[in-house]
Amino acid sequence: MGHKTTPLFSLLSVLVLLHQPSQISDSPSSSSSSSDNTFIHCLLNHTLHSHPINSAIFTPNNASFSSVLQAYIRNLRFNNSYTRKPNLILTPLHVSHVQAAVICGQKHNLQMKIRSGGHDYEGVSYTSSEPFFILDMFNLRSIDVDIETETASVQTGVTLGEVFYRIAEKSKIHGFPAGVCPTVGVGGHISGAGYGNMMRRYGVSADNIVDAEIVDVHGRLLDRKSMGEDLFWAITGGGGASFGVVISYKLKLVRVPEVVTVFQVARTLEQNATDILYKWQHFAPSTDNDLFIRVIIEVVNATQNGEKKTVRITFIALFLGDSKRLLSLMNQDFPELGLKKSDCIETSWLRSVLFWDNIVITAPLEILLNRVPQSLRYLKRKSDYVKEPISKEGFERIWKKMIELRDTAMYFNPYGGRMAEIPATAIPFPHRAGYLWKIQYHANWNEEGKEVADYYIEQLRKLHKFMTPYVSKNPRAAYLNYKDLDLGITNHNGKNCYQEGRVYGVMYFKANFHRLVQIKTKVDPHNYFRNEQSIPTL
Ligand SMILES: Cc1cc2nc3c(=O)[nH]c(=O)nc-3n(C[C@H](O)[C@H](O)[C@H](O)COP(=O)(O)OP(=O)(O)OC[C@H]3O[C@@H](n4cnc5c(N)ncnc54)[C@H](O)[C@@H]3O)c2cc1C
Ligand SMILES: *[C@@H]1O[C@H](CO)[C@@H](O)[C@H](O)[C@H]1NC(C)=O
Ligand SMILES: *[C@@H]1O[C@H](CO)[C@@H](O)[C@H](O)[C@H]1NC(C)=O
Ligand SMILES: *[C@@H]1O[C@H](CO)[C@@H](O)[C@H](O)[C@H]1NC(C)=O
Ligand SMILES: *[C@@H]1O[C@H](CO)[C@@H](O)[C@H](O)[C@H]1NC(C)=O
Ligand SMILES: *[C@@H]1O[C@H](CO)[C@@H](O)[C@H](O)[C@H]1NC(C)=O
C-alpha cells in the first residue's frame, strides 16, 4: 500500500492542463470543470494513505470515458447524445474509495448516482437532470458461498447469473430466489426487493437477507448490527439509493431439488387461450408453492400476410419437483392447459435459469457469468397489481385494446403461496396477501429517436390507462424495481419534495412509505442520497 504520489500528481496535472469543454457539447455538465478538479483533489486526498484511487477516476477527457459509461447502459433509450452525461465516473476498487466519494460528493455538492448492474428501467442509476457523477460498482464483486451456514456474502457489483453459478458450483441442492435475467445487478435488484420464479415458495430476494454492509452519509462502513434494524429494514426493499451505498448483502440460501421441471406452452385466442387464462387466474395464485407459471401476452399475426392479428398467451413455468408430480398436479387442477409429458423438461435448477432466459438449455453454464446481455433494446416498463379476478368479457375487451395498440405486451406473475404469508410490514415491499398477480407492461423497440420512443411509451400508457378498472386502487400499487417515472418525480435539484415523493412512494410501498420517510430523515437529513424517485425527508 504505497503512497503513489507521482502518479497522483501527474494525474492532477493532466487534468488541469487538458481539461477542455467536453466533446459532449450539448451537455450542461461541461461547464463545471474547476469544481470537478477540486472534487478530484478531495478524492485523492481522502485516499492518500489507503488504496490508490487514480486508476478508478474517469473524467470526460479520458479516452475510456464513453465506453465506461456505456458498458452498463441496459436500456438503449438512454444511450444517446441528448442525455446528460456525468461530470465524472468513479469505479471504486476498494470500500475506501466509496467512503471518499460520499464525503467529497457532499463537500463539493455533486450529486452521486450509484450504479451496480445498470438495469434500472428509467436509467436512474446513470442519468440526472443536475450535475452528477456515477459511482460505478462493477469492480466490487466478490462472492463468498458458505454451504455449512447456507449463506453467501455478495458484493453489490455482482450479477444474478454470477450468484446462481457460484452457489451451484458448491451445491446442487441450494439456490437463491431472485430475478430471471442473469445480467441484473445485486445492488439495485435486492435493495428494491427482487422477485423471480421461486417467489411463491420463498418470497422475494429481500425476504432472504441476513446481513448487509453500507457506507452511510458520514462515510462510515456499517453492518447490520452497527446500522441498526431500521436502516437494515429500509435497504431490503426500500431501494438502496435513498439511504447510502450498499456494499454487500449476506444471502440466506434456500433448498432446491436436484431435479426441477420447466415448460413453455403457447395458445392463441383461436385455441381457447381466454378460457385457459381464466382458469389460470384461479389456479396459479393458489396452487402448490412449488409451482410458478408466468403468463406472457402478446399480439401476433393470425394470418400469413399479417392482416389479421390475434393474441398469443404463453405459459412458462418452473416446478420445484419432477415431471411426474407436476403432471398429476396439472391434470387434476388445470387440465384446460392440456400439458403433456413431452412439454416438460427435467433439468437442474441452474439450467432452468438458462431456459427462463431463452438460452438453449444445453449451453455451457459459463454463459451465466457473461455480464453483457445477449441483446440490448429500447425499453419502457410499467406495473400494476390485480386483486380481483377478471371476467372473460373483461379479458376480451383487453385483447381488443391490445390488438388496436399492437406494440405492447403484458407479463402476469402469480402471487400467493409464501408471498401471502409474509406480513406486509416485514420489509418495505408491501404487496403480499390479497394479491393475485402482478402485471408488467412491456414495450421494446429497436430504433433510435425521440419520436419513436414517444410513440411506444404512449402506447404503453394507453394500455395502462385502459387497465384501470381491472387493477388495484387507492393506491394503485406498483413495483419499485419496475421503475416508472410516469408515477411522478421529485424536483431533486438539491431540494426535497415530500408531496411529490408521497405519490409514487405510497404506490410502491403503501403504509411502509411513512416508516421509510422517518428512517430517511434520520439517516440522511440533508437528502444527499437522492434521485428522481427517492424517499423524501420530512
Ligand atoms: C432485462 C431485465 C430483466 C429484469 N428482470 C427482473 C426480474 O426478473 N425480477 C425483478 O424483480 N426485477 C427485474 N428487473 C428489474 C431489476 O430488478 C431492477 O431494474 C433493478 O433495480 C436492477 O438492479 P441493477 O443493479 O442492475 O440496476 P442499477 O441501474 O445499477 O440500479 C438500480 C437502482 O438501484 C440503485 N443502486 C444500485 N446499486 C446500488 C448500491 N450498491 N447501493 C445503493 N443503491 C444502489 C441505483 O442508484 C438505482 O436507483 C429486470 C430488469 C431488466 C432490465
Ligand atoms: C486533506 O484531508 C485532510 C483530512 O484527511 C484534511 O485535514 C485536509 O484539509 C485535506 N486537504 C485538502 C487540500 O483538501
Ligand atoms: C484513463 O483512465 C485509465 C484508468 O484510470 C488510465 O489508465 C488512463 O491513463 C486514463 N487516460 C487518460 C487519457 O487520462
Ligand atoms: C451506444 O451509443 C454509442 C454512440 O452512439 C454507440 O457507439 C454504441 O454502439 C451504442 N451502444 C449500443 C449497445 O447500441
Ligand atoms: C376449445 O373449447 C371448445 C369448447 O370447450 C372445444 O370443443 C375445443 O376443442 C377447444 N379447442 C381447442 C383448440 O382446444
Ligand atoms: C406479421 O405481419 C406483418 C405485416 O402486418 C409483417 O410485417 C411481420 O413480419 C409479420 N410477423 C411475423 C412474425 O410473421
XYZ file of C-alpha atoms and ligand atoms in Angstrom:
661
model
C 0.000 0.000 0.000
C 2.421 2.668 -1.189
C 1.878 6.409 -1.308
C 1.855 6.681 -5.062
C 2.419 10.384 -5.091
C 3.982 10.515 -8.529
C 1.021 9.044 -10.464
C -1.398 11.048 -8.329
C 0.185 14.343 -9.104
C 0.714 13.511 -12.750
C -2.987 12.696 -12.993
C -3.786 16.055 -11.452
C -1.562 17.992 -13.807
C -3.009 16.144 -16.783
C -6.464 17.133 -15.592
C -5.554 20.744 -15.077
C -3.736 21.080 -18.387
C -6.030 19.077 -20.580
C -9.419 19.855 -19.190
C -11.310 21.376 -22.084
C -15.023 21.778 -22.606
C -16.200 18.244 -23.095
C -16.857 16.811 -26.550
C -20.433 16.296 -25.474
C -21.027 19.965 -26.097
C -24.793 19.810 -25.567
C -24.200 18.641 -22.029
C -24.589 21.370 -19.419
C -22.179 19.466 -17.194
C -19.172 20.518 -19.238
C -19.023 23.951 -17.643
C -18.109 22.789 -14.157
C -14.519 21.699 -14.760
C -12.893 23.653 -11.937
C -15.250 22.322 -9.297
C -14.656 18.836 -10.729
C -10.938 19.314 -10.193
C -11.430 20.238 -6.554
C -13.693 17.174 -6.279
C -10.870 15.046 -7.688
C -8.393 16.723 -5.296
C -10.663 15.753 -2.461
C -10.872 12.126 -3.665
C -7.105 11.895 -3.967
C -6.531 13.496 -0.586
C -9.008 11.203 1.136
C -7.404 8.070 -0.221
C -3.766 9.182 0.048
C -2.971 6.814 2.875
C -5.074 3.888 1.745
C -5.696 2.374 -1.674
C -4.668 4.488 -4.685
C -7.766 5.829 -6.403
C -6.339 7.401 -9.545
C -6.994 4.412 -11.809
C -10.650 4.482 -10.702
C -11.272 8.051 -11.905
C -12.631 8.644 -15.406
C -13.138 12.248 -16.479
C -14.734 13.134 -19.838
C -11.175 13.682 -21.157
C -10.276 10.086 -20.585
C -10.356 8.075 -23.805
C -12.279 5.331 -21.991
C -14.954 7.631 -20.555
C -17.662 6.810 -23.132
C -17.043 3.092 -23.091
C -17.088 3.001 -19.282
C -20.349 4.966 -19.321
C -21.928 2.741 -21.987
C -20.684 -0.534 -20.501
C -23.662 -0.813 -18.123
C -26.379 1.064 -20.010
C -29.062 -1.599 -20.233
C -31.780 0.498 -21.851
C -30.765 1.982 -25.196
C -33.309 4.769 -24.632
C -30.550 6.489 -22.598
C -27.628 5.747 -24.928
C -27.698 8.948 -26.967
C -26.154 12.398 -27.239
C -29.065 14.313 -25.667
C -28.989 12.521 -22.312
C -26.893 14.497 -19.788
C -23.524 12.904 -19.100
C -21.877 12.604 -15.684
C -19.048 15.007 -14.803
C -17.014 12.012 -13.771
C -17.247 8.249 -13.316
C -15.663 6.659 -10.270
C -15.188 2.891 -10.353
C -14.214 2.001 -6.765
C -11.603 -0.712 -6.323
C -11.930 -0.676 -2.572
C -14.502 0.351 0.041
C -12.321 3.349 0.991
C -12.994 4.767 -2.497
C -16.723 4.631 -1.809
C -16.174 6.383 1.511
C -14.119 9.130 -0.161
C -16.813 9.541 -2.831
C -19.548 10.042 -0.236
C -17.500 12.617 1.719
C -16.229 14.527 -1.316
C -19.521 14.416 -3.215
C -21.203 16.234 -0.342
C -18.334 18.622 0.228
C -18.387 19.701 -3.415
C -22.144 19.470 -3.774
C -22.046 16.979 -6.618
C -24.930 14.528 -6.848
C -23.983 10.848 -6.688
C -25.703 8.237 -8.837
C -24.935 4.673 -7.788
C -24.841 2.003 -10.478
C -24.464 -1.723 -9.929
C -25.892 -3.717 -12.857
C -27.357 -0.714 -14.710
C -30.749 -2.382 -15.321
C -32.836 0.479 -13.980
C -35.713 0.787 -16.471
C -35.556 4.605 -16.342
C -31.758 4.889 -16.385
C -31.881 6.495 -12.934
C -28.517 4.970 -11.950
C -26.593 6.801 -14.678
C -28.584 9.858 -15.781
C -29.670 13.030 -13.999
C -31.079 16.499 -14.559
C -28.448 18.113 -12.314
C -24.620 17.887 -12.377
C -23.640 14.463 -11.080
C -21.055 11.712 -11.005
C -21.533 7.960 -11.288
C -20.291 5.657 -8.568
C -19.976 2.521 -10.667
C -19.776 -0.601 -8.510
C -18.763 -3.182 -11.134
C -15.295 -3.763 -9.651
C -16.727 -4.674 -6.250
C -17.883 -8.172 -6.937
C -16.622 -10.770 -4.536
C -18.854 -13.786 -3.830
C -18.296 -15.994 -0.843
C -20.610 -19.029 -0.666
C -20.659 -20.944 2.610
C -22.707 -24.128 2.347
C -22.158 -25.001 6.005
C -24.116 -21.948 7.186
C -26.230 -21.892 3.981
C -25.297 -18.263 3.310
C -23.466 -16.277 0.657
C -21.873 -12.851 1.036
C -22.034 -10.982 -2.254
C -20.841 -7.500 -3.126
C -23.320 -5.336 -4.969
C -21.391 -5.220 -8.274
C -22.156 -8.924 -8.732
C -24.798 -10.069 -11.248
C -27.555 -12.593 -10.518
C -26.058 -15.060 -13.010
C -22.772 -14.983 -11.083
C -24.634 -15.583 -7.799
C -26.553 -18.567 -9.209
C -23.452 -20.059 -10.842
C -21.256 -19.771 -7.722
C -23.925 -21.307 -5.483
C -24.458 -24.254 -7.837
C -20.694 -24.729 -8.092
C -20.698 -25.578 -4.376
C -24.035 -27.369 -4.028
C -26.648 -28.954 -6.278
C -29.374 -28.550 -3.674
C -29.041 -24.851 -2.900
C -30.234 -21.815 -4.763
C -31.395 -18.256 -4.218
C -34.762 -16.720 -5.085
C -34.024 -13.796 -7.426
C -34.834 -12.418 -10.864
C -34.814 -14.415 -14.051
C -32.428 -12.195 -16.014
C -28.813 -13.205 -15.224
C -27.234 -9.812 -16.006
C -29.310 -7.873 -13.441
C -27.141 -6.391 -10.647
C -27.399 -7.333 -6.982
C -27.242 -3.668 -5.847
C -30.467 -2.458 -7.429
C -32.281 -5.788 -7.505
C -32.040 -6.788 -3.851
C -32.277 -3.283 -2.433
C -35.516 -2.909 -4.443
C -36.954 -6.326 -3.331
C -36.224 -8.570 -6.342
C -38.515 -11.393 -7.362
C -38.189 -14.448 -9.549
C -39.758 -17.808 -10.243
C -39.245 -19.188 -6.712
C -41.250 -16.314 -5.192
C -44.310 -18.456 -4.367
C -42.086 -20.824 -2.405
C -39.558 -18.466 -0.783
C -40.747 -14.858 -1.171
C -38.682 -12.106 -2.795
C -34.884 -11.792 -2.631
C -35.043 -9.185 0.120
C -37.005 -11.644 2.301
C -33.872 -13.792 2.345
C -31.194 -11.356 3.522
C -29.490 -11.830 6.880
C -26.867 -9.056 6.866
C -25.598 -6.141 4.788
C -22.792 -3.601 4.627
C -23.459 0.023 3.769
C -21.450 3.240 3.549
C -23.640 5.869 5.168
C -23.813 9.616 4.587
C -20.943 10.186 7.059
C -18.728 7.798 5.112
C -18.887 5.107 7.785
C -18.878 1.430 6.824
C -21.679 -0.227 8.801
C -23.026 -3.760 9.089
C -26.477 -4.849 10.259
C -25.503 -4.554 13.908
C -23.938 -1.107 13.653
C -26.520 0.350 11.219
C -29.437 -0.881 13.317
C -32.643 -2.663 12.362
C -34.367 0.411 10.901
C -31.743 1.107 8.250
C -31.306 -2.610 7.562
C -35.071 -2.873 7.020
C -35.013 0.118 4.647
C -32.329 -1.315 2.351
C -34.099 -4.669 1.983
C -36.808 -3.484 -0.398
C -36.964 0.295 0.026
C -34.311 0.950 -2.627
C -30.686 1.377 -1.525
C -30.069 4.658 -3.309
C -32.150 6.738 -0.844
C -30.085 5.646 2.152
C -26.434 5.105 1.271
C -24.155 2.934 -0.817
C -24.822 -0.747 -0.206
C -21.506 -2.602 -0.411
C -22.690 -6.168 0.133
C -25.565 -8.409 1.147
C -25.417 -11.685 3.012
C -27.941 -14.030 1.407
C -29.754 -16.866 3.141
C -29.580 -19.702 0.620
C -32.671 -21.828 0.010
C -33.054 -25.524 -0.778
C -33.822 -26.613 -4.329
C -34.381 -30.194 -5.542
C -31.718 -31.781 -7.736
C -34.318 -32.149 -10.467
C -36.722 -29.376 -11.382
C -39.158 -29.228 -14.292
C -39.764 -26.411 -16.754
C -42.234 -25.998 -19.599
C -43.399 -23.400 -22.045
C -46.635 -23.782 -23.988
C -48.482 -21.187 -26.027
C -52.143 -20.855 -27.022
C -53.776 -18.300 -29.290
C -57.307 -16.951 -28.952
C -58.333 -19.499 -31.615
C -57.010 -22.229 -29.300
C -59.211 -21.126 -26.393
C -56.497 -19.003 -24.768
C -59.061 -16.832 -22.971
C -60.732 -19.807 -21.273
C -57.368 -21.219 -20.276
C -56.184 -17.909 -18.858
C -59.459 -17.522 -16.980
C -58.699 -20.835 -15.282
C -55.033 -19.864 -14.748
C -56.033 -16.853 -12.681
C -57.847 -19.093 -10.212
C -55.237 -21.837 -10.251
C -51.809 -20.129 -10.431
C -52.030 -17.999 -7.251
C -53.465 -20.830 -5.126
C -51.704 -24.000 -6.310
C -48.723 -25.784 -4.715
C -45.969 -23.315 -3.689
C -43.504 -25.364 -5.761
C -45.209 -24.250 -8.979
C -44.811 -20.843 -10.649
C -46.494 -20.263 -14.021
C -45.812 -16.902 -15.645
C -48.035 -15.744 -18.484
C -46.839 -13.637 -21.430
C -49.495 -11.938 -23.536
C -48.548 -10.671 -26.975
C -50.213 -9.557 -30.189
C -49.180 -11.774 -33.118
C -50.168 -12.336 -36.749
C -53.224 -14.590 -37.158
C -52.709 -14.921 -40.893
C -49.598 -15.325 -43.032
C -49.859 -11.829 -44.521
C -50.339 -10.308 -41.078
C -53.617 -8.610 -41.976
C -55.445 -10.263 -39.120
C -53.981 -10.150 -35.603
C -54.609 -12.356 -32.632
C -53.374 -12.645 -29.057
C -50.951 -15.367 -28.063
C -50.698 -16.402 -24.445
C -47.520 -18.201 -23.405
C -47.398 -20.162 -20.158
C -43.854 -20.557 -18.849
C -43.249 -22.498 -15.666
C -40.760 -23.604 -13.060
C -41.761 -26.532 -10.862
C -39.554 -27.460 -7.897
C -40.019 -31.183 -8.434
C -40.123 -33.848 -11.138
C -42.444 -34.013 -14.144
C -44.499 -36.893 -12.754
C -45.671 -34.856 -9.770
C -46.150 -31.792 -11.969
C -48.302 -33.661 -14.499
C -50.534 -35.138 -11.833
C -50.991 -31.685 -10.298
C -51.756 -30.112 -13.675
C -54.101 -32.875 -14.843
C -56.053 -32.656 -11.654
C -56.328 -28.883 -11.179
C -55.514 -27.250 -14.518
C -56.447 -29.753 -17.271
C -57.561 -26.853 -19.519
C -53.916 -26.198 -20.451
C -53.570 -29.771 -21.768
C -49.990 -30.121 -20.548
C -48.302 -33.221 -21.941
C -45.278 -35.179 -20.747
C -43.479 -34.111 -23.928
C -43.903 -30.435 -22.951
C -41.942 -30.983 -19.721
C -38.176 -30.718 -19.418
C -36.489 -32.085 -16.318
C -33.221 -30.343 -15.541
C -31.107 -28.837 -12.764
C -32.150 -25.633 -11.040
C -29.153 -23.823 -12.588
C -30.083 -24.927 -16.110
C -33.660 -23.822 -15.509
C -32.203 -20.293 -15.337
C -30.973 -20.709 -18.930
C -34.419 -21.935 -20.018
C -36.106 -18.920 -18.454
C -33.657 -16.582 -20.166
C -34.378 -18.124 -23.582
C -30.937 -19.702 -23.785
C -30.586 -23.260 -25.137
C -30.795 -25.429 -22.053
C -27.694 -27.444 -23.029
C -25.494 -24.345 -23.454
C -22.299 -24.087 -21.359
C -23.251 -22.881 -17.884
C -20.470 -20.283 -18.042
C -22.903 -18.183 -20.123
C -24.318 -17.176 -16.746
C -21.032 -15.415 -15.955
C -21.381 -13.216 -19.016
C -22.056 -9.674 -17.768
C -23.255 -8.396 -21.135
C -26.846 -9.306 -22.129
C -27.403 -11.231 -25.370
C -29.172 -8.233 -26.856
C -29.978 -4.671 -25.854
C -33.213 -2.888 -26.744
C -35.021 0.375 -26.213
C -37.410 -0.237 -23.307
C -40.320 1.099 -21.317
C -41.999 -0.771 -18.476
C -44.924 -0.109 -16.147
C -46.527 -2.240 -13.457
C -49.875 -2.981 -11.800
C -51.375 -5.469 -9.375
C -54.587 -7.467 -9.776
C -56.613 -8.318 -6.665
C -59.969 -9.353 -8.166
C -60.359 -11.977 -10.902
C -61.020 -10.518 -14.350
C -64.102 -11.816 -16.206
C -63.853 -13.470 -19.628
C -65.612 -10.446 -21.102
C -63.022 -8.237 -19.389
C -60.183 -10.218 -20.949
C -61.857 -9.978 -24.349
C -62.075 -6.199 -24.064
C -58.397 -6.100 -23.094
C -57.389 -8.239 -26.117
C -59.321 -5.908 -28.399
C -57.431 -2.942 -26.983
C -54.048 -4.675 -27.287
C -54.751 -5.605 -30.909
C -55.688 -1.986 -31.579
C -52.446 -0.755 -29.952
C -50.340 -3.592 -31.461
C -46.956 -2.766 -29.937
C -47.478 -3.649 -26.288
C -47.208 -6.851 -24.272
C -48.053 -7.896 -20.719
C -46.443 -10.336 -18.297
C -48.561 -11.775 -15.471
C -46.640 -13.122 -12.454
C -48.769 -15.073 -9.964
C -48.509 -14.296 -6.260
C -49.957 -16.356 -3.399
C -48.096 -19.126 -1.582
C -45.288 -17.801 0.626
C -45.924 -14.271 -0.688
C -49.316 -14.232 1.017
C -47.884 -15.426 4.351
C -45.157 -12.810 4.876
C -46.535 -9.754 6.721
C -46.813 -6.593 4.602
C -44.540 -4.761 7.051
C -41.746 -7.374 7.227
C -39.736 -5.455 4.631
C -40.615 -2.225 2.742
C -42.026 -4.226 -0.206
C -45.721 -4.374 0.806
C -47.535 -6.412 -1.861
C -48.493 -9.618 -0.043
C -51.787 -11.279 0.962
C -54.748 -10.446 -1.271
C -52.748 -10.017 -4.469
C -53.496 -12.445 -7.302
C -50.784 -11.379 -9.709
C -48.574 -8.583 -10.895
C -48.743 -7.142 -14.372
C -45.648 -5.915 -16.131
C -46.458 -3.743 -19.150
C -43.826 -4.138 -21.738
C -42.690 -2.198 -24.814
C -39.455 -2.994 -26.650
C -38.234 -1.380 -29.860
C -35.105 -1.229 -31.963
C -34.923 2.237 -33.472
C -33.109 5.313 -32.209
C -35.030 8.584 -31.979
C -37.149 10.551 -29.589
C -40.301 10.378 -31.745
C -40.068 6.603 -31.962
C -39.593 6.379 -28.198
C -42.523 8.701 -27.564
C -44.744 6.559 -29.784
C -44.027 3.320 -27.901
C -44.191 4.949 -24.486
C -47.563 6.451 -25.372
C -48.898 3.039 -26.481
C -47.925 1.603 -23.124
C -49.522 4.495 -21.225
C -52.752 3.925 -23.148
C -52.821 0.263 -22.200
C -52.055 1.106 -18.565
C -54.906 3.624 -18.558
C -57.273 1.127 -20.175
C -56.487 -1.385 -17.394
C -57.641 0.965 -14.612
C -60.947 -0.836 -13.860
C -59.208 -4.214 -13.540
C -56.342 -3.409 -11.160
C -55.696 -2.345 -7.562
C -56.814 1.113 -6.464
C -56.299 3.562 -3.566
C -53.428 3.359 -4.029
C -52.894 1.852 -7.445
C -49.948 -0.340 -6.466
C -46.651 -0.513 -8.370
C -43.290 -2.265 -8.034
C -40.193 -0.157 -7.329
C -37.884 -2.343 -9.416
C -40.129 -1.713 -12.432
C -39.269 1.937 -12.098
C -41.728 4.189 -13.882
C -41.186 7.937 -13.806
C -44.764 8.439 -15.074
C -45.761 7.885 -11.431
C -44.136 11.194 -10.532
C -40.692 12.617 -9.939
C -39.289 14.849 -7.286
C -37.747 18.140 -8.292
C -34.485 16.910 -6.965
C -32.071 19.756 -7.635
C -30.940 19.509 -4.063
C -34.497 20.179 -2.954
C -36.719 17.858 -1.057
C -40.284 17.483 -2.277
C -42.310 15.487 0.178
C -45.654 15.872 -1.599
C -44.394 14.609 -4.970
C -42.490 11.820 -3.263
C -45.571 10.713 -1.390
C -47.430 9.919 -4.632
C -45.055 7.286 -6.029
C -43.907 6.375 -2.508
C -47.360 5.173 -1.483
C -47.808 3.281 -4.778
C -44.525 1.431 -4.298
C -44.611 0.983 -0.508
C -48.181 1.608 0.713
C -48.166 2.181 4.501
C -44.448 1.342 4.707
C -43.703 4.632 2.965
C -44.106 6.508 6.260
C -41.540 4.371 8.038
C -39.153 4.816 5.119
C -39.553 8.607 5.358
C -38.782 8.528 9.073
C -35.676 6.413 8.562
C -34.547 8.586 5.652
C -34.986 11.729 7.745
C -32.877 10.224 10.480
C -30.023 8.769 8.421
C -29.751 11.373 5.623
C -31.436 14.575 6.846
C -29.884 16.765 4.126
C -31.028 14.417 1.363
C -27.643 13.757 -0.230
C -28.742 10.305 -1.426
C -31.446 11.451 -3.795
C -32.759 10.633 -7.229
C -35.878 11.165 -9.349
C -37.904 8.812 -7.145
C -36.024 8.633 -3.873
C -37.611 8.675 -0.422
C -38.081 12.313 0.672
C -37.295 13.593 4.146
C -39.955 15.088 6.386
C -33.661 -7.301 -18.614
C -34.224 -7.034 -17.234
C -34.801 -8.085 -16.533
C -35.298 -7.884 -15.241
N -35.849 -8.940 -14.570
C -36.291 -8.762 -13.309
C -36.834 -9.837 -12.549
O -36.898 -10.973 -13.012
N -37.255 -9.594 -11.283
C -37.171 -8.340 -10.735
O -37.527 -8.174 -9.558
N -36.694 -7.305 -11.432
C -36.246 -7.488 -12.694
N -35.739 -6.423 -13.377
C -35.679 -5.113 -12.722
C -34.434 -5.029 -11.864
O -34.601 -5.805 -10.685
C -34.205 -3.576 -11.419
O -34.043 -2.768 -12.546
C -33.003 -3.473 -10.504
O -33.083 -2.274 -9.768
C -31.719 -3.532 -11.289
O -30.598 -3.552 -10.456
P -29.193 -3.110 -11.086
O -28.201 -3.118 -10.017
O -28.936 -3.916 -12.311
O -29.565 -1.656 -11.599
P -28.939 -0.196 -11.427
O -29.484 0.535 -12.607
O -27.482 -0.246 -11.257
O -29.599 0.332 -10.088
C -30.992 0.446 -9.895
C -31.276 1.379 -8.723
O -30.630 0.915 -7.546
C -29.667 1.856 -7.087
N -28.470 1.125 -6.672
C -27.750 0.277 -7.429
N -26.731 -0.217 -6.740
C -26.787 0.319 -5.505
C -25.980 0.194 -4.344
N -24.899 -0.592 -4.326
N -26.312 0.908 -3.245
C -27.388 1.722 -3.259
N -28.187 1.876 -4.342
C -27.899 1.176 -5.457
C -29.394 2.735 -8.280
O -28.892 4.004 -7.888
C -30.752 2.795 -8.926
O -31.586 3.699 -8.256
C -35.235 -6.594 -14.667
C -34.675 -5.545 -15.389
C -34.182 -5.745 -16.666
C -33.592 -4.594 -17.443
C -6.871 16.526 3.153
O -7.554 15.707 4.109
C -7.262 16.064 5.456
C -8.002 15.080 6.349
O -7.840 13.753 5.885
C -7.689 17.483 5.713
O -7.326 17.857 7.023
C -7.036 18.416 4.714
O -7.556 19.720 4.852
C -7.306 17.943 3.303
N -6.595 18.786 2.349
C -7.181 19.257 1.259
C -6.307 20.077 0.348
O -8.340 19.041 0.975
C -7.983 6.893 -18.436
O -8.172 6.159 -17.263
C -7.391 4.974 -17.227
C -7.803 4.220 -15.996
O -7.992 5.077 -14.942
C -5.929 5.332 -17.191
O -5.155 4.175 -17.175
C -5.635 6.127 -18.398
O -4.305 6.589 -18.326
C -6.557 7.340 -18.492
N -6.360 8.003 -19.744
C -6.262 9.317 -19.833
C -6.114 9.843 -21.220
O -6.332 10.065 -18.866
C -24.443 3.463 -27.721
O -24.163 4.628 -28.453
C -22.835 4.694 -28.972
C -22.639 6.059 -29.588
O -23.654 6.351 -30.488
C -22.640 3.555 -29.976
O -21.320 3.571 -30.470
C -22.920 2.237 -29.269
O -22.848 1.161 -30.180
C -24.297 2.237 -28.619
N -24.457 1.025 -27.840
C -25.270 0.045 -28.202
C -25.253 -1.166 -27.353
O -26.006 0.122 -29.178
C -61.935 -25.026 -27.348
O -63.028 -25.250 -26.496
C -64.111 -25.915 -27.146
C -65.302 -25.962 -26.213
O -64.925 -26.127 -24.885
C -63.634 -27.306 -27.562
O -64.671 -28.001 -28.222
C -62.445 -27.167 -28.496
O -61.919 -28.431 -28.831
C -61.361 -26.324 -27.877
N -60.323 -26.042 -28.843
C -59.034 -26.291 -28.615
C -58.080 -25.918 -29.729
O -58.598 -26.728 -27.559
C -46.695 -10.039 -39.202
O -47.262 -9.280 -40.227
C -46.609 -8.074 -40.517
C -47.450 -7.314 -41.532
O -48.599 -6.826 -40.908
C -45.212 -8.373 -41.002
O -44.509 -7.168 -41.245
C -44.476 -9.178 -39.941
O -43.202 -9.556 -40.416
C -45.270 -10.413 -39.574
N -44.606 -11.041 -38.423
C -44.299 -12.328 -38.387
C -43.616 -12.809 -37.138
O -44.541 -13.085 -39.291
